[in-house]
Coordinates of C-alpha atoms in Angstrom, one line a residue:
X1 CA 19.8 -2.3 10.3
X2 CA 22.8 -2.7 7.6
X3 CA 22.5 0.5 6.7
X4 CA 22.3 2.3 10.3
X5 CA 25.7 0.1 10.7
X6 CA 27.1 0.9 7.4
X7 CA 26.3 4.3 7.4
X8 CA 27.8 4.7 11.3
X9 CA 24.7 6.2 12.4
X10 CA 24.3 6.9 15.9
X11 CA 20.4 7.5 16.7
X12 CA 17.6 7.2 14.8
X13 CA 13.8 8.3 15.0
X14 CA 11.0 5.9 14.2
X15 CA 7.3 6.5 13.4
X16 CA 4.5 3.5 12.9
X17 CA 6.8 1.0 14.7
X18 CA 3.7 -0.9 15.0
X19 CA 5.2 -3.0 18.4
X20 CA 3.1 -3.6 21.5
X21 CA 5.3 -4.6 23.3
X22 CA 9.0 -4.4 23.6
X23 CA 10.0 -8.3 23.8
X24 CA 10.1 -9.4 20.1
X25 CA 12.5 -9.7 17.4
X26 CA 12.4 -6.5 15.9
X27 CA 13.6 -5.3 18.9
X28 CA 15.8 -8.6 19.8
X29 CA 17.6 -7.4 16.7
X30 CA 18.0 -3.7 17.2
X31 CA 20.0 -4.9 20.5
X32 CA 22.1 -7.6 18.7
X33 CA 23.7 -4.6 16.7
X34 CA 24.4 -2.7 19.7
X35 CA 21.8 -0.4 19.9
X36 CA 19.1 0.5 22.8
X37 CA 16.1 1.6 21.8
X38 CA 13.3 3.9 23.6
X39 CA 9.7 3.6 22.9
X40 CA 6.1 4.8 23.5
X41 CA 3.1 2.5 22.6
X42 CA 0.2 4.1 21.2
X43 CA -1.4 5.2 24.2
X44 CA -5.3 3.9 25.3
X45 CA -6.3 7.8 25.2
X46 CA -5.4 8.9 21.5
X47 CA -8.2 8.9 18.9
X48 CA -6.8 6.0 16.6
X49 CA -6.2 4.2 19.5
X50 CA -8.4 1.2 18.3
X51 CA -6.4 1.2 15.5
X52 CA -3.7 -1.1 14.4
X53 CA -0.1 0.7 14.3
X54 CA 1.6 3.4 15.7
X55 CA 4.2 3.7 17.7
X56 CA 7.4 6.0 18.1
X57 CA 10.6 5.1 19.2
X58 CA 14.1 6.7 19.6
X59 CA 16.7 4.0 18.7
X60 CA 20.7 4.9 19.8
X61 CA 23.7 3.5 20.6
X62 CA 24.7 2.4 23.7
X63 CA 27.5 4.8 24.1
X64 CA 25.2 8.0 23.3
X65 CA 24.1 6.9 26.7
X66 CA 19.9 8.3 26.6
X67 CA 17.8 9.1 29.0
X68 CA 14.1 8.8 28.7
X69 CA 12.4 12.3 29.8
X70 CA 8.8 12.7 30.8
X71 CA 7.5 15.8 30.1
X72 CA 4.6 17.4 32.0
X73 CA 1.9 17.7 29.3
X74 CA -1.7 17.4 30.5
X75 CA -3.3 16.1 27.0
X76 CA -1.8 14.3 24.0
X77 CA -4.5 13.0 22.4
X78 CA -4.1 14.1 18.6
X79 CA -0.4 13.0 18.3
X80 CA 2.2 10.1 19.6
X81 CA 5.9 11.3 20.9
X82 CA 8.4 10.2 23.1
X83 CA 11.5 12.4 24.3
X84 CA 14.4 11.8 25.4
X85 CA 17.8 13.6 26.2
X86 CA 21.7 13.3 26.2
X87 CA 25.0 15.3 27.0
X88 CA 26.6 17.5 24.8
X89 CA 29.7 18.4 25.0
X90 CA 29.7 21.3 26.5
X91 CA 27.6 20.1 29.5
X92 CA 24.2 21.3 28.2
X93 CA 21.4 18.3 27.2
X94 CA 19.7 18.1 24.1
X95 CA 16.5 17.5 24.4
X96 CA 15.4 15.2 21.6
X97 CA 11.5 14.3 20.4
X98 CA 10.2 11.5 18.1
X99 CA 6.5 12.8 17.0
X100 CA 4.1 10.8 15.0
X101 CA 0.2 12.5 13.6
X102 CA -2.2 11.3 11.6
X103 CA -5.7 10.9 10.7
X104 CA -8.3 14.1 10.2
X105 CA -6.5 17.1 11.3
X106 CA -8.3 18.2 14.9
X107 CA -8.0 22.3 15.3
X108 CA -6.9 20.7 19.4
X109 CA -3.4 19.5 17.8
X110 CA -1.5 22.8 17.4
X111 CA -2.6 23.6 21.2
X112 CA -1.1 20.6 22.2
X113 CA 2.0 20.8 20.2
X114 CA 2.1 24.3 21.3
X115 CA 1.6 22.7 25.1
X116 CA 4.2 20.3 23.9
X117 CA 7.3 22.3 22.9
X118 CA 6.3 24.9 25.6
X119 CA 7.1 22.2 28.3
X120 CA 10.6 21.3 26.5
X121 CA 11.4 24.8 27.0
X122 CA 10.8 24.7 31.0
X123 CA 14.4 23.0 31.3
X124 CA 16.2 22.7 27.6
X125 CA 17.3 25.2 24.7
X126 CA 19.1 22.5 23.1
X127 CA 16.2 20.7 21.1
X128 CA 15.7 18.4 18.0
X129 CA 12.3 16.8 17.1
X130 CA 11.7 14.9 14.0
X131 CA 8.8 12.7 13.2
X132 CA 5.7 12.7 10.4
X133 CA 3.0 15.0 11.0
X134 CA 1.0 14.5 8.1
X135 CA 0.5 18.1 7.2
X136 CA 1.6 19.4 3.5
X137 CA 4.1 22.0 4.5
X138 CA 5.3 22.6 1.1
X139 CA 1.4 24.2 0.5
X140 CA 2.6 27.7 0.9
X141 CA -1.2 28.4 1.1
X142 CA -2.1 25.7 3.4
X143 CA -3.6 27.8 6.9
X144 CA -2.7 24.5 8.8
X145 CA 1.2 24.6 7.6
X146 CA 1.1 28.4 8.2
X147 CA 0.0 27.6 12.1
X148 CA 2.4 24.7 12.5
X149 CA 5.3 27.0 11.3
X150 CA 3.9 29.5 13.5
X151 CA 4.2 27.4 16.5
X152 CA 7.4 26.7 16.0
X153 CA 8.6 29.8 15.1
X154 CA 7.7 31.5 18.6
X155 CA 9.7 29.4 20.2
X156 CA 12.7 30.3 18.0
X157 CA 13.2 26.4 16.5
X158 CA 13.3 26.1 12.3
X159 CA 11.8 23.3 10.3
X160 CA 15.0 22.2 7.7
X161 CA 13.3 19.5 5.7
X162 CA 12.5 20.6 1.9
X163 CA 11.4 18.7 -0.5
X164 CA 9.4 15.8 -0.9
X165 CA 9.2 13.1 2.0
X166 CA 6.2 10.7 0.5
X167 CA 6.3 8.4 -2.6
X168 CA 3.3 10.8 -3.9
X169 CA 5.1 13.9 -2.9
X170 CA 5.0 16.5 -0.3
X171 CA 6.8 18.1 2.7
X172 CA 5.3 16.1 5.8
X173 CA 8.3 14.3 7.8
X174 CA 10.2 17.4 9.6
X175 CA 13.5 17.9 11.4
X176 CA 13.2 20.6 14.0
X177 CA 15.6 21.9 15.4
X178 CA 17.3 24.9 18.4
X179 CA 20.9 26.4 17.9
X180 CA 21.7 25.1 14.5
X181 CA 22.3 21.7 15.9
X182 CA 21.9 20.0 12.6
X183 CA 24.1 20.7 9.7
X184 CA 21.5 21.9 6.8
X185 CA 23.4 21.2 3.8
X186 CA 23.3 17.5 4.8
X187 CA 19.6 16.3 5.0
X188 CA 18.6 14.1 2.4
X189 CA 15.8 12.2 1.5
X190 CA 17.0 8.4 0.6
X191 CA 13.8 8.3 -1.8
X192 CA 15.8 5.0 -3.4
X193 CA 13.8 2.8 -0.8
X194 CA 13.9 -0.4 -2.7
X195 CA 17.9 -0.7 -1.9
X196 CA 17.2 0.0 2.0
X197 CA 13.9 -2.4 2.4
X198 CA 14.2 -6.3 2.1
X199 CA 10.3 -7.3 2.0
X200 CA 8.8 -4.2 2.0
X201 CA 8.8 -0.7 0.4
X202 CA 7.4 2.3 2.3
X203 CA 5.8 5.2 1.9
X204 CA 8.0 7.8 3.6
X205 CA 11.6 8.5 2.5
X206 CA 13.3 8.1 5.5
X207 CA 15.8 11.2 6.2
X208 CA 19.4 11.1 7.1
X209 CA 20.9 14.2 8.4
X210 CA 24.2 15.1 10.7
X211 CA 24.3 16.4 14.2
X212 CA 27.4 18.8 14.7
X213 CA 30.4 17.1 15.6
X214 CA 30.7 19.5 18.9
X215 CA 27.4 18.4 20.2
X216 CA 28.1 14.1 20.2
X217 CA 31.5 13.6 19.9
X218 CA 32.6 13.5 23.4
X219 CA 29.8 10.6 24.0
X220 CA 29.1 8.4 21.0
X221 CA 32.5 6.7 20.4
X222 CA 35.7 6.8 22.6
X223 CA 38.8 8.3 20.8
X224 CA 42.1 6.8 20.4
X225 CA 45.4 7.3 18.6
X226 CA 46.5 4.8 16.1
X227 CA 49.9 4.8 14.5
X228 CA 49.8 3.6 10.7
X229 CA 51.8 4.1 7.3
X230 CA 50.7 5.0 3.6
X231 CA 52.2 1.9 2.3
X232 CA 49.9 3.2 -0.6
X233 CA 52.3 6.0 -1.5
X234 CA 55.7 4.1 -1.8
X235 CA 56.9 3.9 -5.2
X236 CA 57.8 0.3 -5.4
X237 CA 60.9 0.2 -7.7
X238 CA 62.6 3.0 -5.4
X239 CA 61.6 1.2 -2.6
X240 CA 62.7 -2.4 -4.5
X241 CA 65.9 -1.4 -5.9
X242 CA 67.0 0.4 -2.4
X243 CA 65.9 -2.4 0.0
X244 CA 67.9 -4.9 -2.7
X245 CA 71.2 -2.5 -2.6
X246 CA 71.0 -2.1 1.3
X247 CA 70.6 -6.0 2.0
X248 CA 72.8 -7.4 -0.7
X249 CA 75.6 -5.4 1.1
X250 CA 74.3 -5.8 4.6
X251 CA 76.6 -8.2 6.7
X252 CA 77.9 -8.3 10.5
X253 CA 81.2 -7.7 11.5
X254 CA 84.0 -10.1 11.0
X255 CA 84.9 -10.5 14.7
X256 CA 81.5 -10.0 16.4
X257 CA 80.1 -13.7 18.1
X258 CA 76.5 -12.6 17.2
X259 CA 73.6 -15.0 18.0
X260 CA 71.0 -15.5 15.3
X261 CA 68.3 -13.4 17.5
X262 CA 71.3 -10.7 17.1
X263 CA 71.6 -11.1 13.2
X264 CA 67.9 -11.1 13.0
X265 CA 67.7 -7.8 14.6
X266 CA 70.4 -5.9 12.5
X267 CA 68.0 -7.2 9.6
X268 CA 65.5 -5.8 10.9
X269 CA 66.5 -2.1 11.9
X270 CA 67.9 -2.0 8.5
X271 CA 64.7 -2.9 7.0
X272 CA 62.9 -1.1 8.9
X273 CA 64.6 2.6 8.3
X274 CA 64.6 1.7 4.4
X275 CA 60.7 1.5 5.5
X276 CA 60.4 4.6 8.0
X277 CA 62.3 6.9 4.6
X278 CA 59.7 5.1 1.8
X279 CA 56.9 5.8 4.6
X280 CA 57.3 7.1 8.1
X281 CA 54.9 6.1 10.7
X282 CA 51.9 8.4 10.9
X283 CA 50.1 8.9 14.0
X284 CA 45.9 10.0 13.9
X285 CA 43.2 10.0 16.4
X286 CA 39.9 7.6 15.3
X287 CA 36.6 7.2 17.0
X288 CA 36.8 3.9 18.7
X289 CA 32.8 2.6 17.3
X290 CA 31.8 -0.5 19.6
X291 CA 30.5 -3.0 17.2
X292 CA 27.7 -5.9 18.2
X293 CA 29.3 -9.3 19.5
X294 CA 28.5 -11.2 16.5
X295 CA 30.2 -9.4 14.1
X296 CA 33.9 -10.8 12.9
X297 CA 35.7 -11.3 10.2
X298 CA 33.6 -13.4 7.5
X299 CA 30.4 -11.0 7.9
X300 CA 32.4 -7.8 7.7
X301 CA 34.2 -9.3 4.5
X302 CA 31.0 -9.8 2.5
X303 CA 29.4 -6.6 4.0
X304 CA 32.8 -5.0 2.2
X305 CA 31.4 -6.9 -1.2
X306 CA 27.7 -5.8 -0.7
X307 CA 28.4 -1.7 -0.3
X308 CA 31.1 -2.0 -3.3
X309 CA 28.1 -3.5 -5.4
X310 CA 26.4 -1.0 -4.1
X311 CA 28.4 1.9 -5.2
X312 CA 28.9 -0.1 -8.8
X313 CA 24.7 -0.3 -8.9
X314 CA 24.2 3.2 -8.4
X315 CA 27.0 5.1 -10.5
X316 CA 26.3 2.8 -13.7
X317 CA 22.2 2.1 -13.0
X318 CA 22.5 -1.5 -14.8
X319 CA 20.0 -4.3 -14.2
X320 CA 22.8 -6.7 -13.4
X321 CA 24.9 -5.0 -11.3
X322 CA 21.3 -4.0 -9.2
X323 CA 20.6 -7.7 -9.6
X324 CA 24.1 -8.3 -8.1
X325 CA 23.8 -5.9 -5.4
X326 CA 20.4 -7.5 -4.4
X327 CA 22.2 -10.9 -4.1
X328 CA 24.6 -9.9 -1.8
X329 CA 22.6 -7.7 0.1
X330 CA 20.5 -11.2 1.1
X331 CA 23.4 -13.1 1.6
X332 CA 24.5 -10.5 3.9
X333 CA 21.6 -10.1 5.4
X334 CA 21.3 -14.5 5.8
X335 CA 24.3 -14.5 7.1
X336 CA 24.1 -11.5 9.6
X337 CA 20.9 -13.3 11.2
X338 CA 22.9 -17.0 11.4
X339 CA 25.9 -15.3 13.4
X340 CA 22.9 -13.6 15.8
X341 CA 21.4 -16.4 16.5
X342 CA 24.8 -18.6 16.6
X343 CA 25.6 -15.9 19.6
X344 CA 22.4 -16.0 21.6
X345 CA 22.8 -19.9 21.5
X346 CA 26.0 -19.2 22.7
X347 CA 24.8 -16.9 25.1
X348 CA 22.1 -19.3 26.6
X349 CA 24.5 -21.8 26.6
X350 CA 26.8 -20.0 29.1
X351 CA 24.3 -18.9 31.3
X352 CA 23.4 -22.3 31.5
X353 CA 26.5 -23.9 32.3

């Protein structure tokens, strides 16, 4: 979850979640960073279904403000997917879909994928599915990536991951998407899972892509207009030796009875238009991003350390300062799960009261 918050992602598609249920900590920690998450258990009816794992889940903001959709589909059996669907800016949903296949290939799974995005269609245009389907599309002569392309082809949608997805290469985790709703030029494999994974290091590279501006920004953070100045920019000896000349001369008039509150506000204008000439107050809109409860000022601080170790690790690729980054990474990580639980205590405490 650090990097979902230090990234500022928004929503994010899961495969293998491996959860039965949806009261655990896995999830208990999703929600303690301010995100909701959606999710479909493997279902009794699909062929690994005596199988451990599986599992696909849709994981969002709060403020994205998701809404489960149950399409009408008469079989799923070969695959696992869940859909759901928010507001765009211009009024129209998008319909998104989290897939998940594995296991021998059945011939019955392009019919239902078929049967699948066909019943999107019925109400959306807007659509993006992503997910692992376990077929190589990067086989040009593969007849099985040839019918899956096909598929989605007729329905006008385009597959935009290339490349490999699997530690053992291979194009088999997809983005899918209607109306150019992703930005192409911005997918990318993060196949440097050892930073991103504390205990464990997967398979899959997971894939991090952006969804046009136009289509979330009216619904994943509330904007607001900040005023601010680029002290950054003064030149401090201009700035030094004007300020000096202005105050050393700076005194009230002879006759005026002025109170100190008086004296301290001539001070104060004078200062402040040396200020406003060196650098003038600027005025920009931000996206106002909700942050979980628990966060303040001591976790933020070393979260600051941990992605500037970060950036060291990866431009200069030196043991120590990966062994540095590590180190802070845990701390941060230690410490993020002391202030969650400090605030369910907190929580419980109140509720109690």
């Amino acid at each position: 979850m650090s990097y979902v918050v230090d990234n500022s992602i928004s929503i994010f598609f899961i495969t293998e979640t491996w959860l039965t249920d949806l009261n655990n900590s896995t999830t208990a920690t999703i929600k303690s960073y301010g995100f909701k998450i959606i999710h479909k258990f493997r279902s009794a009816n699909n062929h690994h279904s005596k199988e451990t794992g599986g599992g696909v889940a849709i994981v969002y903001k709060h403020s994205l403000n998701l809404t489960q959709v149950h399409l009408k589909q008469a079989n799923m059996n070969t695959f696992e997917a869940v859909s759901a669907k928010f507001k765009a800016e211009d009024g129209d949903n998008v319909l998104c879909g989290c897939i998940y296949r594995t296991g021998p290939l059945a011939k019955s799974f392009f019919d239902e994928l078929d049967e699948y995005i066909g019943s999107m269609f019925l109400k959306y245009t807007k659509i993006l599915i992503c997910g692992d389907i376990n077929i190589h599309l990067d086989d040009s002569k593969s007849s099985s990536s040839a019918s899956f392309i096909q598929i989605i082809s007729s329905y006008g949608l385009h597959q935009l991951v290339t490349g490999p997805t699997h530690i053992h290469g291979h194009t088999i985790d997809v983005i899918i998407t209607s109306h150019k709703l992703v930005t192409e030029n911005n997918i990318k494999a993060l196949n440097d899972v050892g930073s991103l994974f504390d205990n464990f290091i997967p398979d899959h590279y997971p894939l991090k892509f952006t969804i046009k501006d136009e289509l979330v920004s009216a619904t994943t953070d509330t904007p607001k207009t900040i005023n601010f100045r680029n002290i950054k920019k003064i030149d401090n000896d201009q700035f030094h030796d004007e300020l000096y000349n202005s105050l050393s001369t700076l005194s009230p008039p002879s006759n005026a009875n002025l109170s100190f509150s008086d004296t301290i506000a001539i001070y104060n204008t004078q200062c402040t238009g040396i200020l406003d000439n060196h650098a003038p107050v600027l005025v920009k809109r931000i996206k106002d991003r909700s942050s979980a409860p628990w966060f303040d000022g001591e976790y933020k601080t070393l979260r600051t350390k941990r992605r500037k170790a970060e950036a060291k690790w990866k431009k200069s690729n030196l043991p120590t300062d990966k062994t540095e980054y590590h180190s802070l990474r845990n701390m941060c990580n230690s410490l993020a799960l002391e202030k969650r639980k400090k605030y369910r205590l907190r929580l419980c405490v109140d509720t109690t009261a």
